XYZ file of N, CA and C in Angstrom:
399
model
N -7.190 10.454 -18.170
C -6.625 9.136 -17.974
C -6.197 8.932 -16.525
N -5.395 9.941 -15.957
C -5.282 10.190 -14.664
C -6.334 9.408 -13.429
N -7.606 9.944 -13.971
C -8.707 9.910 -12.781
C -9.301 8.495 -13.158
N -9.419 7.829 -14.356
C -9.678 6.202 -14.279
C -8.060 5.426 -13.778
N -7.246 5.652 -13.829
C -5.765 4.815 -13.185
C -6.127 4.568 -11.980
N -6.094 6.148 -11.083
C -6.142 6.204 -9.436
C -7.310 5.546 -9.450
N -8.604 5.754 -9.399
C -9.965 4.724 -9.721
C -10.042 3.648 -9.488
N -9.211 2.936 -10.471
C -9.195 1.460 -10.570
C -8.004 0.659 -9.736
N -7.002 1.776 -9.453
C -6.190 1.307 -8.593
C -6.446 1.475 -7.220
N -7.065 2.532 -7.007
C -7.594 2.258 -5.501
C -8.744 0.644 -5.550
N -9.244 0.843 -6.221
C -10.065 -0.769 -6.166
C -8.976 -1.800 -5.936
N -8.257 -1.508 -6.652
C -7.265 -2.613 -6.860
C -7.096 -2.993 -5.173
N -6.229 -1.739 -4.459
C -6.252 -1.467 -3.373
C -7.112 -2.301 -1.983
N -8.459 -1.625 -2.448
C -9.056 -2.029 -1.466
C -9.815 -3.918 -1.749
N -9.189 -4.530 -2.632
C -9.702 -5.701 -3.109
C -8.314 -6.157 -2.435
N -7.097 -5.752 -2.525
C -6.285 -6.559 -1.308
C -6.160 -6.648 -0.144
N -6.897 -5.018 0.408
C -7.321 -4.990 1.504
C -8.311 -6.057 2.417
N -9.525 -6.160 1.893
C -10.591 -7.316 1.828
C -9.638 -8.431 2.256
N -9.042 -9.185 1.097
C -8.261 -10.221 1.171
C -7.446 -10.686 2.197
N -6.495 -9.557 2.577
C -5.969 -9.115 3.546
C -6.692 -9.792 4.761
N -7.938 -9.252 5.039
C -8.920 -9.190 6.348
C -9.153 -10.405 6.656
N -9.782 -11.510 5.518
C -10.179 -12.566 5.122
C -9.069 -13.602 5.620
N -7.718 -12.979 4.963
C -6.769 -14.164 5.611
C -6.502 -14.223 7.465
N -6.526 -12.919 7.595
C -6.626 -12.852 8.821
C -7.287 -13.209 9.717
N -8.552 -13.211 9.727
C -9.813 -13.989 9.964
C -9.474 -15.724 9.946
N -9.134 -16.292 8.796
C -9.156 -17.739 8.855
C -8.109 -18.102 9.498
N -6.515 -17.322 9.745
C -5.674 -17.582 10.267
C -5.756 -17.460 11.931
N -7.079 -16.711 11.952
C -7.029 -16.633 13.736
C -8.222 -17.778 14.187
N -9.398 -17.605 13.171
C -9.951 -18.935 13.528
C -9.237 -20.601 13.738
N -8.670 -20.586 12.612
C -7.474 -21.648 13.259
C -6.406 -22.028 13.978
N -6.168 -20.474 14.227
C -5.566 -20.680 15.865
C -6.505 -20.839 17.033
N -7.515 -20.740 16.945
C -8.767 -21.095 18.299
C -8.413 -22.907 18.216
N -8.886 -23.438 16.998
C -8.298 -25.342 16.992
C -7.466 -25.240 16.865
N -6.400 -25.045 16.525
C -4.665 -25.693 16.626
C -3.629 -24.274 17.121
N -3.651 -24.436 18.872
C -3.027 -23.062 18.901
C -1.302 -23.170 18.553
N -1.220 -23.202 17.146
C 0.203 -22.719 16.832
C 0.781 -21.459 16.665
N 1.620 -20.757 17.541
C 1.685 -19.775 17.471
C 2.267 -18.785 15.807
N 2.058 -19.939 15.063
C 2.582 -19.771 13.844
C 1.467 -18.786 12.958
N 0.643 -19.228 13.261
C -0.900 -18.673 12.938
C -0.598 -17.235 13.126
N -0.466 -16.541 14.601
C -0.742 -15.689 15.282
C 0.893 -14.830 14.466
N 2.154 -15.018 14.361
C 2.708 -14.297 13.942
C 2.262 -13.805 12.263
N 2.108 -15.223 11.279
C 1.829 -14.913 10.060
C 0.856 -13.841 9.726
N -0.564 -13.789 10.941
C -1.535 -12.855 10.904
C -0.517 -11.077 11.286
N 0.238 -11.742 12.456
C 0.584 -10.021 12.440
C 1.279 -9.484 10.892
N 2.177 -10.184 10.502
C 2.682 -9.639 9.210
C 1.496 -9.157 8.532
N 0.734 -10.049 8.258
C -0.591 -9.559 7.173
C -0.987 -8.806 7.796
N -1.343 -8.529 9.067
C -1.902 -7.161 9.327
C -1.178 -6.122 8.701
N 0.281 -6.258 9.466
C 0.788 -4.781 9.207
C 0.918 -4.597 7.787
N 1.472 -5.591 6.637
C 1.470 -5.613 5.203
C 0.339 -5.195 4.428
N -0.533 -5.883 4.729
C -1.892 -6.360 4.445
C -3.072 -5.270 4.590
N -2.960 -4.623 6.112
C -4.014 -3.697 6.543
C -3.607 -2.707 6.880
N -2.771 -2.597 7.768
C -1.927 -1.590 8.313
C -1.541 -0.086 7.574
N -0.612 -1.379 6.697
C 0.083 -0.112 5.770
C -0.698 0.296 4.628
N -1.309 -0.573 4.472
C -2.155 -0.466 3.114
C -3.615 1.153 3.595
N -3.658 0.906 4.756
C -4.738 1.499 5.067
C -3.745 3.419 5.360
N -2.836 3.406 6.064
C -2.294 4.652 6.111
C -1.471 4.763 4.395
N -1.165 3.899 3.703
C -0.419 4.706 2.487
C -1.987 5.221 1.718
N -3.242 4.700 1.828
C -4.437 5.284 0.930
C -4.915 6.539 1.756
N -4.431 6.345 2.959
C -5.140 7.539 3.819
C -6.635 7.472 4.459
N -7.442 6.124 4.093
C -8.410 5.509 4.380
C -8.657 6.254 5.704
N -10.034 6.914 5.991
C -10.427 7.376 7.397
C -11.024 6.290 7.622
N -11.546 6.181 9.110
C -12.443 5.007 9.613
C -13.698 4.800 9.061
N -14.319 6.143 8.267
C -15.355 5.692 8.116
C -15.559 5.110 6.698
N -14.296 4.822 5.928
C -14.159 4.445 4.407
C -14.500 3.078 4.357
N -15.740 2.292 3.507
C -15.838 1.390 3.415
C -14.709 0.380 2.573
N -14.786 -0.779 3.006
C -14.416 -1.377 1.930
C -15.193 -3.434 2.099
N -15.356 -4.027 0.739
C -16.000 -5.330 0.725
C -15.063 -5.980 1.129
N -15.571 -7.177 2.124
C -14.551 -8.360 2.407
C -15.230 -9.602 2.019
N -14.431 -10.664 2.068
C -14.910 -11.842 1.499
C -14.807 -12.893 2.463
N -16.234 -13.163 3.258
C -15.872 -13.890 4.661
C -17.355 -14.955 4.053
N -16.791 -16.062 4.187
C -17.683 -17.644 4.066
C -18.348 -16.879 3.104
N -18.261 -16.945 2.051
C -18.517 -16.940 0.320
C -19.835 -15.773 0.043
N -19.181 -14.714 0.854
C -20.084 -13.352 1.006
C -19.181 -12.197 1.095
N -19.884 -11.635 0.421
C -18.591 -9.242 0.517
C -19.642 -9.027 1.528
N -19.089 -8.919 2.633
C -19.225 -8.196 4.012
C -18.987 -6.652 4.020
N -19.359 -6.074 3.929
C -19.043 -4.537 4.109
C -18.755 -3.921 5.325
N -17.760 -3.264 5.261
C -16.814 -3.170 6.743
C -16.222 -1.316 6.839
N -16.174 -0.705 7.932
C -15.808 0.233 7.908
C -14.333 -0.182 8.254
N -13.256 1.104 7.853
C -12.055 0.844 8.367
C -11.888 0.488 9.228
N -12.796 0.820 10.724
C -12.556 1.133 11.534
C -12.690 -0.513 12.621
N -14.310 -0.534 11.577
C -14.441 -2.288 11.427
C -13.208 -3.650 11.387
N -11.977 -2.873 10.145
C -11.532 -3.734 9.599
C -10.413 -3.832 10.633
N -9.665 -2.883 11.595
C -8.801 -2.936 12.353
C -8.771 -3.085 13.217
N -10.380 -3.293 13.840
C -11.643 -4.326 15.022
C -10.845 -5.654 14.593
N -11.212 -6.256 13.749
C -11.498 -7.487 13.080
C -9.957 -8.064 13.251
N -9.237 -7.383 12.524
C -7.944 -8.241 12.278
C -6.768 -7.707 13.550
N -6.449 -6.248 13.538
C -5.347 -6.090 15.030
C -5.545 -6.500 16.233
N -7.228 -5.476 16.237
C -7.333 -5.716 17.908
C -8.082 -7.534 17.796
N -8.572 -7.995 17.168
C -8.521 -9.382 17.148
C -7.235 -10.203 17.715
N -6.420 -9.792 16.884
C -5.192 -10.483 16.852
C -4.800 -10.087 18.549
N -4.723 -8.524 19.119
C -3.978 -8.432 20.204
C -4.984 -9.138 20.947
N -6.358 -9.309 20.961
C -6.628 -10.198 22.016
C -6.541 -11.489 22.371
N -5.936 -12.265 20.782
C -5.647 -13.794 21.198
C -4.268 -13.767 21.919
N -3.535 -12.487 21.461
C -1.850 -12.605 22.041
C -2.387 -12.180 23.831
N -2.922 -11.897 23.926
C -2.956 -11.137 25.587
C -3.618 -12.476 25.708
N -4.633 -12.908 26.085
C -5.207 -14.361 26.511
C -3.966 -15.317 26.842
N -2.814 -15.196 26.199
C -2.041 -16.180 25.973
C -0.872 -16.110 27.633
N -1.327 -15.444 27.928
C -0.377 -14.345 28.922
C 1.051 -14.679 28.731
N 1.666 -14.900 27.319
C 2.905 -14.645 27.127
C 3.503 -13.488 26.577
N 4.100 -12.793 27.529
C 4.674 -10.914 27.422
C 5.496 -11.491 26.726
N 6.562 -12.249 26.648
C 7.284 -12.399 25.254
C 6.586 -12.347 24.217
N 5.322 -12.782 23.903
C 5.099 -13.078 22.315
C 3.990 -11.496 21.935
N 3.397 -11.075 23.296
C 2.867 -9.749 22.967
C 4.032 -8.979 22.561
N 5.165 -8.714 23.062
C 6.134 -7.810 22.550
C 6.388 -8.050 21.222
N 6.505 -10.053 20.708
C 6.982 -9.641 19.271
C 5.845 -9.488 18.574
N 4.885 -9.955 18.816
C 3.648 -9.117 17.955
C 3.883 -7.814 17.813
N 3.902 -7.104 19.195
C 4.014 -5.325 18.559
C 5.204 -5.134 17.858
N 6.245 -5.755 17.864
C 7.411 -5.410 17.488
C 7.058 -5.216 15.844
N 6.589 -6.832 15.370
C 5.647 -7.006 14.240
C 5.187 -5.857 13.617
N 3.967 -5.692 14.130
C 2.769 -4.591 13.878
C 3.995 -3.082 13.695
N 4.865 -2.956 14.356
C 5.776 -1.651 14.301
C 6.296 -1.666 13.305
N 6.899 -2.927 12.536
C 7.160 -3.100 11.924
C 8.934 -2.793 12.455
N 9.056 -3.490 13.313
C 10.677 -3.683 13.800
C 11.375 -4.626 13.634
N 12.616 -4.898 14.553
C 13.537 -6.329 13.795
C 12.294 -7.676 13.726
N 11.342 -7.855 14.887
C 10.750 -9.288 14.950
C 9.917 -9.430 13.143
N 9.439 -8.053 12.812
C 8.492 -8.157 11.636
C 9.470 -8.175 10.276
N 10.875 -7.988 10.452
C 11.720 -8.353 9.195
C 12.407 -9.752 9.505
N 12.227 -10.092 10.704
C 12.770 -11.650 10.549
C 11.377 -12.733 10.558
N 10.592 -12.412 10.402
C 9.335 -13.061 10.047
C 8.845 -12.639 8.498
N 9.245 -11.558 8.339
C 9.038 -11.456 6.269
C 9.917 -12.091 5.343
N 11.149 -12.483 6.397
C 12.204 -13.302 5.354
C 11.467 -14.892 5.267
N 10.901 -15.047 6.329
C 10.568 -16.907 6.404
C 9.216 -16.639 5.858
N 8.541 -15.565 5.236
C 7.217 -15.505 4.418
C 7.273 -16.205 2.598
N 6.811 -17.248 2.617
C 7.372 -17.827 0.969
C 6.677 -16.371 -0.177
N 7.051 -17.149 -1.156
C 7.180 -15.574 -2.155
C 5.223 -15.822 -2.857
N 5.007 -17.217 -2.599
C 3.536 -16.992 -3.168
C 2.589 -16.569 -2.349
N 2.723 -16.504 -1.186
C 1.995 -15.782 0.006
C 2.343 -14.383 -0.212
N 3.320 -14.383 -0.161
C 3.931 -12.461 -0.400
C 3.003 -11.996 -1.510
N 2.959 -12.740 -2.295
C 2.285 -12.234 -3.784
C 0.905 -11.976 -3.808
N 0.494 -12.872 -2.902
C -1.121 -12.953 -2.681
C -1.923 -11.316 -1.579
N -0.736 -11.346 -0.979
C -0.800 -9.792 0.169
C -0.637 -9.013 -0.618
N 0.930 -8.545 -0.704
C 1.401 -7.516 -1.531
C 1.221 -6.877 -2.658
N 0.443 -7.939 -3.583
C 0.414 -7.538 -5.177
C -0.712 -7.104 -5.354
């Protein structure tokens, strides 16, 4: 029973992972048209929630696949792919921006320090649910 639980829960896993990627993706494409920097913090949370942690609590190496769901297709992505896609994505719209204030609270974010717990309190609980669960 053991070995179908972990099984299906790592799927579980890597199907929020995907999701994860996906939001990240549309949240940075729409910061290219509407640069609100609102975009760019919500993505760091989901990174670190979303990809981050999700990817060191499974232990995921780079070369572990997992499906994403980008314009109504499972993209197949290496880890290594997936933290291409959504961090260093993300740090390159924050550096373009050349505001060293908002690169710091991004990393602060991604560290998961004070900036990334006062940005999880203003996260509503059905978004939380959609990452986290």
């Amino acid at each position: 029973m053991g070995f179908f639980s972990n099984m299906f829960g790592q799927a579980k896993e890597l199907t929020r992972l995907g999701n994860a990627v996906a939001n990240v993706k549309n949240m940075l494409d729409r910061y290219e048209s509407d640069p609100d920097m609102s975009f760019l913090l919500v993505s760091a949370w989901i990174c670190k929630v979303g990809v981050a942690d999700l990817i060191e609590k499974n232990n995921w190496l780079p070369n572990f696949r997992v499906y994403v769901p980008i314009n109504g297709h499972q993209t197949k992505m290496y880890m290594s792919e997936v933290q291409l896609s959504t961090i260093g994505r993300l740090k390159n719209k924050v550096a373009s921006t050349s505001d060293s204030s908002l690169e710091q609270t991004i990393d602060d974010i991604l560290d998961g320090g004070e900036a990334f717990y006062q940005i999880d309190k203003q996260i509503p609980q059905r978004i939380r649910d959609i990452i986290c669960k």
